[in-house]
C-alpha positions as a printed Julia matrix, in Angstrom:
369×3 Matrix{Float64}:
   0.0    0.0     0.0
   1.13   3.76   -0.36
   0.16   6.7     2.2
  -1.43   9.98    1.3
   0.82  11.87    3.58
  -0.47  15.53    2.71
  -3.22  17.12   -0.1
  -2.61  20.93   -0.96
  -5.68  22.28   -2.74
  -5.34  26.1    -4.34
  -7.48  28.66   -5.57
  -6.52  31.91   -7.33
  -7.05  35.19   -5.4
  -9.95  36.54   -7.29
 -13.31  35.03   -5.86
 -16.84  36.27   -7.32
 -20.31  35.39   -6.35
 -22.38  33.31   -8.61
 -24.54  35.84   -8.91
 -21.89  38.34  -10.41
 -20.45  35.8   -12.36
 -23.62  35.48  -14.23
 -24.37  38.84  -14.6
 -20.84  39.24  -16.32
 -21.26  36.42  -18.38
 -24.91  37.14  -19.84
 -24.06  39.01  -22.61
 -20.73  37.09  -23.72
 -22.52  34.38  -24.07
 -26.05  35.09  -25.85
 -28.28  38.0   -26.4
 -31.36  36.17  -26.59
 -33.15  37.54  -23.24
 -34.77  33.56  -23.42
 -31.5   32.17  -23.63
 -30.44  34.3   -20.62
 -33.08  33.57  -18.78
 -32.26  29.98  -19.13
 -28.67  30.93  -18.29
 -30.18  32.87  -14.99
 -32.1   29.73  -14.25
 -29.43  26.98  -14.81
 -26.68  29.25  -13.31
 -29.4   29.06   -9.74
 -29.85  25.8    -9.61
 -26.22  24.4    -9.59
 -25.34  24.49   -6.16
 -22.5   27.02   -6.33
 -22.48  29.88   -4.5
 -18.86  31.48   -4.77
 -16.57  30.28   -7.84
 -12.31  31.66   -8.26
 -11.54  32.83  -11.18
  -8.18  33.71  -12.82
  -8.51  36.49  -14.46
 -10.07  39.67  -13.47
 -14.03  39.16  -14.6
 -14.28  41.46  -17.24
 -11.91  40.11  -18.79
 -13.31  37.2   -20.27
 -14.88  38.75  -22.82
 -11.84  40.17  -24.39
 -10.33  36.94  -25.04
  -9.39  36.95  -28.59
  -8.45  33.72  -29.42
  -7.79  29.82  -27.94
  -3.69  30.87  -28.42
  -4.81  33.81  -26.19
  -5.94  31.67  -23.67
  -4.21  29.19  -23.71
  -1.06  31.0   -23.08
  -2.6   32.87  -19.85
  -3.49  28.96  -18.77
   0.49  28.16  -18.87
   1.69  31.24  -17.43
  -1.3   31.16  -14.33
  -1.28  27.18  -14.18
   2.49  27.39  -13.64
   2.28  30.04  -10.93
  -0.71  27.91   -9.44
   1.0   24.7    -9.49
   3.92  26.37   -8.08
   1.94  27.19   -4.99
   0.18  24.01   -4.43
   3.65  21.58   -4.88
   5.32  24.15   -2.29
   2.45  23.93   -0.13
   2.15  20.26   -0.28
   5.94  19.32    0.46
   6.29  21.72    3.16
   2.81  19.72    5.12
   4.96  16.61    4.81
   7.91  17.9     5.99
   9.91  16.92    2.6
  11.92  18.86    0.03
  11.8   19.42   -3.43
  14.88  17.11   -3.73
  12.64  13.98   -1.81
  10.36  13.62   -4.64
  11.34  10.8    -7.16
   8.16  10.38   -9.13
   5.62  13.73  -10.38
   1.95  12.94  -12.29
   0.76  15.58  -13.66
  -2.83  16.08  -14.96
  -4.9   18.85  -16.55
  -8.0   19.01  -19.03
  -8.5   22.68  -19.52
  -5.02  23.79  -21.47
  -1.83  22.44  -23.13
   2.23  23.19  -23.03
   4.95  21.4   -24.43
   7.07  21.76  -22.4
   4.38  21.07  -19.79
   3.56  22.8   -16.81
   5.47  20.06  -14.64
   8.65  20.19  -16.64
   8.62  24.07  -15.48
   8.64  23.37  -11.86
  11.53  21.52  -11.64
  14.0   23.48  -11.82
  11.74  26.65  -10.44
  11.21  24.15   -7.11
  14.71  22.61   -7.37
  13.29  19.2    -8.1
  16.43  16.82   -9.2
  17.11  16.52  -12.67
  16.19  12.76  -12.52
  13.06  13.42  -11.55
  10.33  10.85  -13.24
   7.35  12.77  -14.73
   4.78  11.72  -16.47
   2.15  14.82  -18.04
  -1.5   13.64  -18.68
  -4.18  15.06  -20.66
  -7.7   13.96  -21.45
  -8.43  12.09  -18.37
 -11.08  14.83  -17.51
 -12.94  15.47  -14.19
 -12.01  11.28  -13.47
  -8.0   12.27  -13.19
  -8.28  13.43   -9.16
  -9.01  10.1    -8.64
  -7.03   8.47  -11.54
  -4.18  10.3   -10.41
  -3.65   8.56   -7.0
  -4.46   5.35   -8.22
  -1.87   5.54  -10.82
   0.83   6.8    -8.22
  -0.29   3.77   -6.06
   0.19   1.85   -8.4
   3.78   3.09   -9.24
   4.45   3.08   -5.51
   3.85  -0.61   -5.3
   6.58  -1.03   -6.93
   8.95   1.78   -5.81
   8.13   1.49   -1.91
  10.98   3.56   -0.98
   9.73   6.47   -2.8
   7.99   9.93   -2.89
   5.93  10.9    -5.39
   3.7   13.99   -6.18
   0.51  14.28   -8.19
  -0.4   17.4    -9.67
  -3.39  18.85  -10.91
  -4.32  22.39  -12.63
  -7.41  23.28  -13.66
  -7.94  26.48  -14.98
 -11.71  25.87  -16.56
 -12.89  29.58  -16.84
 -10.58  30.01  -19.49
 -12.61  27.35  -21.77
 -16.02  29.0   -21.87
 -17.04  30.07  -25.18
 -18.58  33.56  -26.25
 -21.66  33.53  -28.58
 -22.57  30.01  -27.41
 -25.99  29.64  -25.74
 -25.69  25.43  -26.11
 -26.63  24.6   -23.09
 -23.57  22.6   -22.7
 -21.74  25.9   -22.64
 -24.62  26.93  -20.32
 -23.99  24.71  -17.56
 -21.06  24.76  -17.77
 -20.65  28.52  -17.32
 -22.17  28.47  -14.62
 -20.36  25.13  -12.88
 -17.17  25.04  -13.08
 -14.37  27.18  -11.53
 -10.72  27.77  -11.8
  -7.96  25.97   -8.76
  -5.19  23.3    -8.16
  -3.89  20.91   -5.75
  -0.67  18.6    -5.17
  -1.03  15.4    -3.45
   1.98  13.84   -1.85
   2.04  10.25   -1.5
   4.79   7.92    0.06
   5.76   4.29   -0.87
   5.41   1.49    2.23
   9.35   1.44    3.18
   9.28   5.32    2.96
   6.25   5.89    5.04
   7.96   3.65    7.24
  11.36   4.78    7.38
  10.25   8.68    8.11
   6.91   7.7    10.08
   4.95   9.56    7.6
   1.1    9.58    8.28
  -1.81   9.81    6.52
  -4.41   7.27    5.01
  -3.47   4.17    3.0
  -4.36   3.16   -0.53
  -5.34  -0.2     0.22
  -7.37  -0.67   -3.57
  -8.67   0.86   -6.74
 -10.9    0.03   -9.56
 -11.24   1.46  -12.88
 -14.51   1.31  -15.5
 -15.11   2.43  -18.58
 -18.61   2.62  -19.83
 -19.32   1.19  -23.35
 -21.65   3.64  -25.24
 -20.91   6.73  -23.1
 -18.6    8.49  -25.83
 -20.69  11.74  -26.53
 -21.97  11.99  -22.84
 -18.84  14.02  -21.16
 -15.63  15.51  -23.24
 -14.62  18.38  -25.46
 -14.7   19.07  -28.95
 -11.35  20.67  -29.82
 -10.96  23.22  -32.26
 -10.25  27.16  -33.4
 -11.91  28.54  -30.31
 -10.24  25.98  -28.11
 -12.3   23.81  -25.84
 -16.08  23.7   -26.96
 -17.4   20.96  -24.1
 -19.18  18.36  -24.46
 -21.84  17.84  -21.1
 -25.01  15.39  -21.78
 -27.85  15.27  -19.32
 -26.92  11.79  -19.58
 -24.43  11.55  -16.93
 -26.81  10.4   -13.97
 -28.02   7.94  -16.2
 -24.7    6.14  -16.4
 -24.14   6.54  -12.7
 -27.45   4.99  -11.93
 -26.78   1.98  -14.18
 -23.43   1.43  -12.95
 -21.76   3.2   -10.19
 -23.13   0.68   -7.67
 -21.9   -2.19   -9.04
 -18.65  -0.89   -8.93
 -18.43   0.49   -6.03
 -19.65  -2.33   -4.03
 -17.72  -4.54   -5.59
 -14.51  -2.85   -4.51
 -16.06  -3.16   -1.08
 -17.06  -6.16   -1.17
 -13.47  -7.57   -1.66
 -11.87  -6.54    1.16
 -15.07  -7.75    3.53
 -16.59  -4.46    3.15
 -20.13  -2.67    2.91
 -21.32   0.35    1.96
 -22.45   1.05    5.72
 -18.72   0.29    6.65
 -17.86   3.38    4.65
 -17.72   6.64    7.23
 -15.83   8.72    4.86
 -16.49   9.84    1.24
 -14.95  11.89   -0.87
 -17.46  12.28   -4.07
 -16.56  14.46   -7.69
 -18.37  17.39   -6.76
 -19.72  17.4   -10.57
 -22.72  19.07   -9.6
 -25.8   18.65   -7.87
 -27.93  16.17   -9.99
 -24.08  14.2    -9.94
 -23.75  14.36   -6.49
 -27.92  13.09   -6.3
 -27.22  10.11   -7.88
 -23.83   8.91   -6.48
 -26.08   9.09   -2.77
 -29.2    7.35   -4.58
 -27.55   4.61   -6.56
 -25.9    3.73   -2.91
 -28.59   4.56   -0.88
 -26.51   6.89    1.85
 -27.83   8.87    3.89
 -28.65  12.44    3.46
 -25.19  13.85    4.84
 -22.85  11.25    3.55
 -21.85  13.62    0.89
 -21.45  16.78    2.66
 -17.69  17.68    2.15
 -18.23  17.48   -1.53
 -21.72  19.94   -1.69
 -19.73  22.32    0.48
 -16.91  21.64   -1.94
 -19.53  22.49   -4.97
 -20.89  25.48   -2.94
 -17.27  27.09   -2.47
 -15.71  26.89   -5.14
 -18.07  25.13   -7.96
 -16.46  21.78   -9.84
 -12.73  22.19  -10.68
 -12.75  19.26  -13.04
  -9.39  17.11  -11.74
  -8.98  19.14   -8.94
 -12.39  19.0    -7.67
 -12.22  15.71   -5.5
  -8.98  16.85   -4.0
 -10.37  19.62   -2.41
 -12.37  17.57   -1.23
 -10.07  14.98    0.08
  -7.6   18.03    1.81
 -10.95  19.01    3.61
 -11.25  15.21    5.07
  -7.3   14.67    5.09
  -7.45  15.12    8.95
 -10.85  14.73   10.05
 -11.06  11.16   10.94
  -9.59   8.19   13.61
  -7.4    5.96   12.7
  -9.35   2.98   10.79
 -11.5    4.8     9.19
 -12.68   3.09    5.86
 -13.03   6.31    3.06
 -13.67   6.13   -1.11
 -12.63   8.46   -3.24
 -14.71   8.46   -6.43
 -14.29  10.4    -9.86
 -16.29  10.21  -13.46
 -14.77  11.62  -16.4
 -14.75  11.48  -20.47
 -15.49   7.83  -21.76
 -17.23   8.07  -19.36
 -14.94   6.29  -17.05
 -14.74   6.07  -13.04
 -12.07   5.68  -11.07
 -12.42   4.33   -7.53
  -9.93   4.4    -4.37
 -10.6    2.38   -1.39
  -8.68   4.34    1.77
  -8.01   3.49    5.26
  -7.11   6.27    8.05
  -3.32   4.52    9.72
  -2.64   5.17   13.08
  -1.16   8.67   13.76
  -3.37   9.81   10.67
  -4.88  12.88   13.26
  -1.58  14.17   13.0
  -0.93  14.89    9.48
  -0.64  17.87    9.2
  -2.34  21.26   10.3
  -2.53  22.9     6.61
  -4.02  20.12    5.05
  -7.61  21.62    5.88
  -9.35  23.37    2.88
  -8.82  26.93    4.62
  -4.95  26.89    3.77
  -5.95  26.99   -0.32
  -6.73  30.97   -0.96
């Protein structure tokens, strides 16, 4: 097993109201007082209340071009990323120098170089530093992200490794687009980052690093689910792609899966006592509680996750995890759950270790602003 030994979830300094978000955003997006009053109505309804944002809000509607935007994403990512990777080694009580392995995942912009090849000599990372960039794994890659660093952990026990994720999904709305894709998702998703920093068996060990185990994971991908969540990519950048289907596939399958995880190590749902759900939105966060009939509170970190700070695609279920990191005895039995474009989930089965309590003040969702 590996350790989650600390989660550093950021936020840019510029945070608006949903209401003043809207407002800004009417007339970029459609003139068509019906159309905005659809926008008004959607905008309402999705559970945010506050959203961060990286660029001043009048902004938006000056962007020119996907190049445009795309360049602010690697110059603000960077600077974001910076932050959260600081923040995150300096919870653990490691260096720059410790880490051996760096993930790094983002859906809302592109750089080659990527942004993690531009931290490490900025952080002072070795020059042998293993990194692997990913794009396309969507809202899912929170999630994704630690199981795939488990997995490389199992079999590098000695070693440190980081995930990274920057998700900077303001920049992606599109002007003169009253889809209601483009809609919703105006009025859902904000802009933030987090680092994770996760520590192999023998190094957890050897340094008497806390925090909760890995102790499984599970992946799915749906067959049939290809136009339900995603992007279509093109001279305006990234047009989404956002079906009302996704309940649908959670209520057909997220059960199975997740119960089945459980049910291999001798679990059940009602052994569960924390959860760390995609905040995707509020008809997402409705049906991962009905398809495993929790109670009404089981979810709670991630709606006050959605009301803060709206979904931050990758990002989202970290924040949500840095909230929990230190909330719970040791023992504890938590999943970690993600959807993204496929539509695939990604599942992580946790257990709080002994000393968990004490990993680290700063892990707690007030250190991101």
């Amino acid at each position: 097993m590996s350790r989650i030994v600390a989660v550093a979830p950021v936020l840019p300094a510029r945070s608006y109201s949903q209401g003043e978000i809207t407002t800004a955003l009417l007339a970029m997006i459609t003139t068509d007082p019906t159309r905005q009053a659809v926008m008004r109505r959607i905008h309402a309804a999705s559970g945010v209340e506050t959203r961060s944002l990286v660029m001043p809000l009048e902004r938006y509607s000056e962007l020119a071009s996907f190049r445009e935007s795309n360049d602010f994403f690697i110059a603000e990512g960077t600077t974001l990323a910076e932050r959260a990777v600081t923040q995150a080694l300096a919870t653990a009580g490691l260096s720059a120098a410790d880490v051996d392995y760096l993930l790094f995942t983002s859906v809302t912009g592109i750089a080659a170089p990527s942004i993690d090849a531009q931290l490490v000599q900025r952080l002072g990372m070795r020059p042998d530093v293993k990194r692997l960039p990913s794009f396309g794994l969507g809202c899912v890659a929170g999630a994704a992200g630690i199981a795939r660093v488990h997995d490389y952990l199992a079999g590098h026990p000695g070693e440190i490794a980081v995930l990274l994720s920057v998700e900077l999904c303001s920049l992606t709305v599109q002007a003169r687009d009253d889809s209601m894709a483009n809609i919703v998702a105006s009025g859902l998703f904000g802009d933030g980052a987090a680092a994770v920093v996760m520590a192999g068996d023998d190094r957890a060990r050897e340094l008497g690093l806390p925090g909760p185990e890995v102790v499984d994971t599970r992946s799915r991908i749906y067959p049939d689910t290809e136009d339900v969540i995603g992007w279509d990519i093109g001279g305006t950048g990234f047009r989404i792609v956002l079906s009302a289907g996704v309940p649908d596939v959670i209520d057909r399958n997220f059960a199975g899966d997740a119960r089945g995880l459980l049910a291999e190590h001798g679990l059940a749902v009602s052994d569960v006592d924390a959860w760390a759900a995609h905040p995707g939105g509020p008809k997402v966060l409705e049906a991962f509680a009905r398809s495993l009939d929790l109670p009404a509170d089981a979810l709670e970190a991630s709606w006050r996750s959605l009301a803060r700070v709206g979904n931050l695609s990758s990002a989202a279920v970290l924040h949500v995890l840095a909230e929990q990191l230190d909330a719970h005895p040791p023992g504890t039995v938590g999943l970690l759950f993600a959807l993204g474009p496929g539509v695939t989930s990604e599942l992580v089965l946790l257990r709080w270790a002994a000393g968990a309590q004490a990993a680290g003040a700063g892990n707690a969702i007030g250190a991101a602003a």
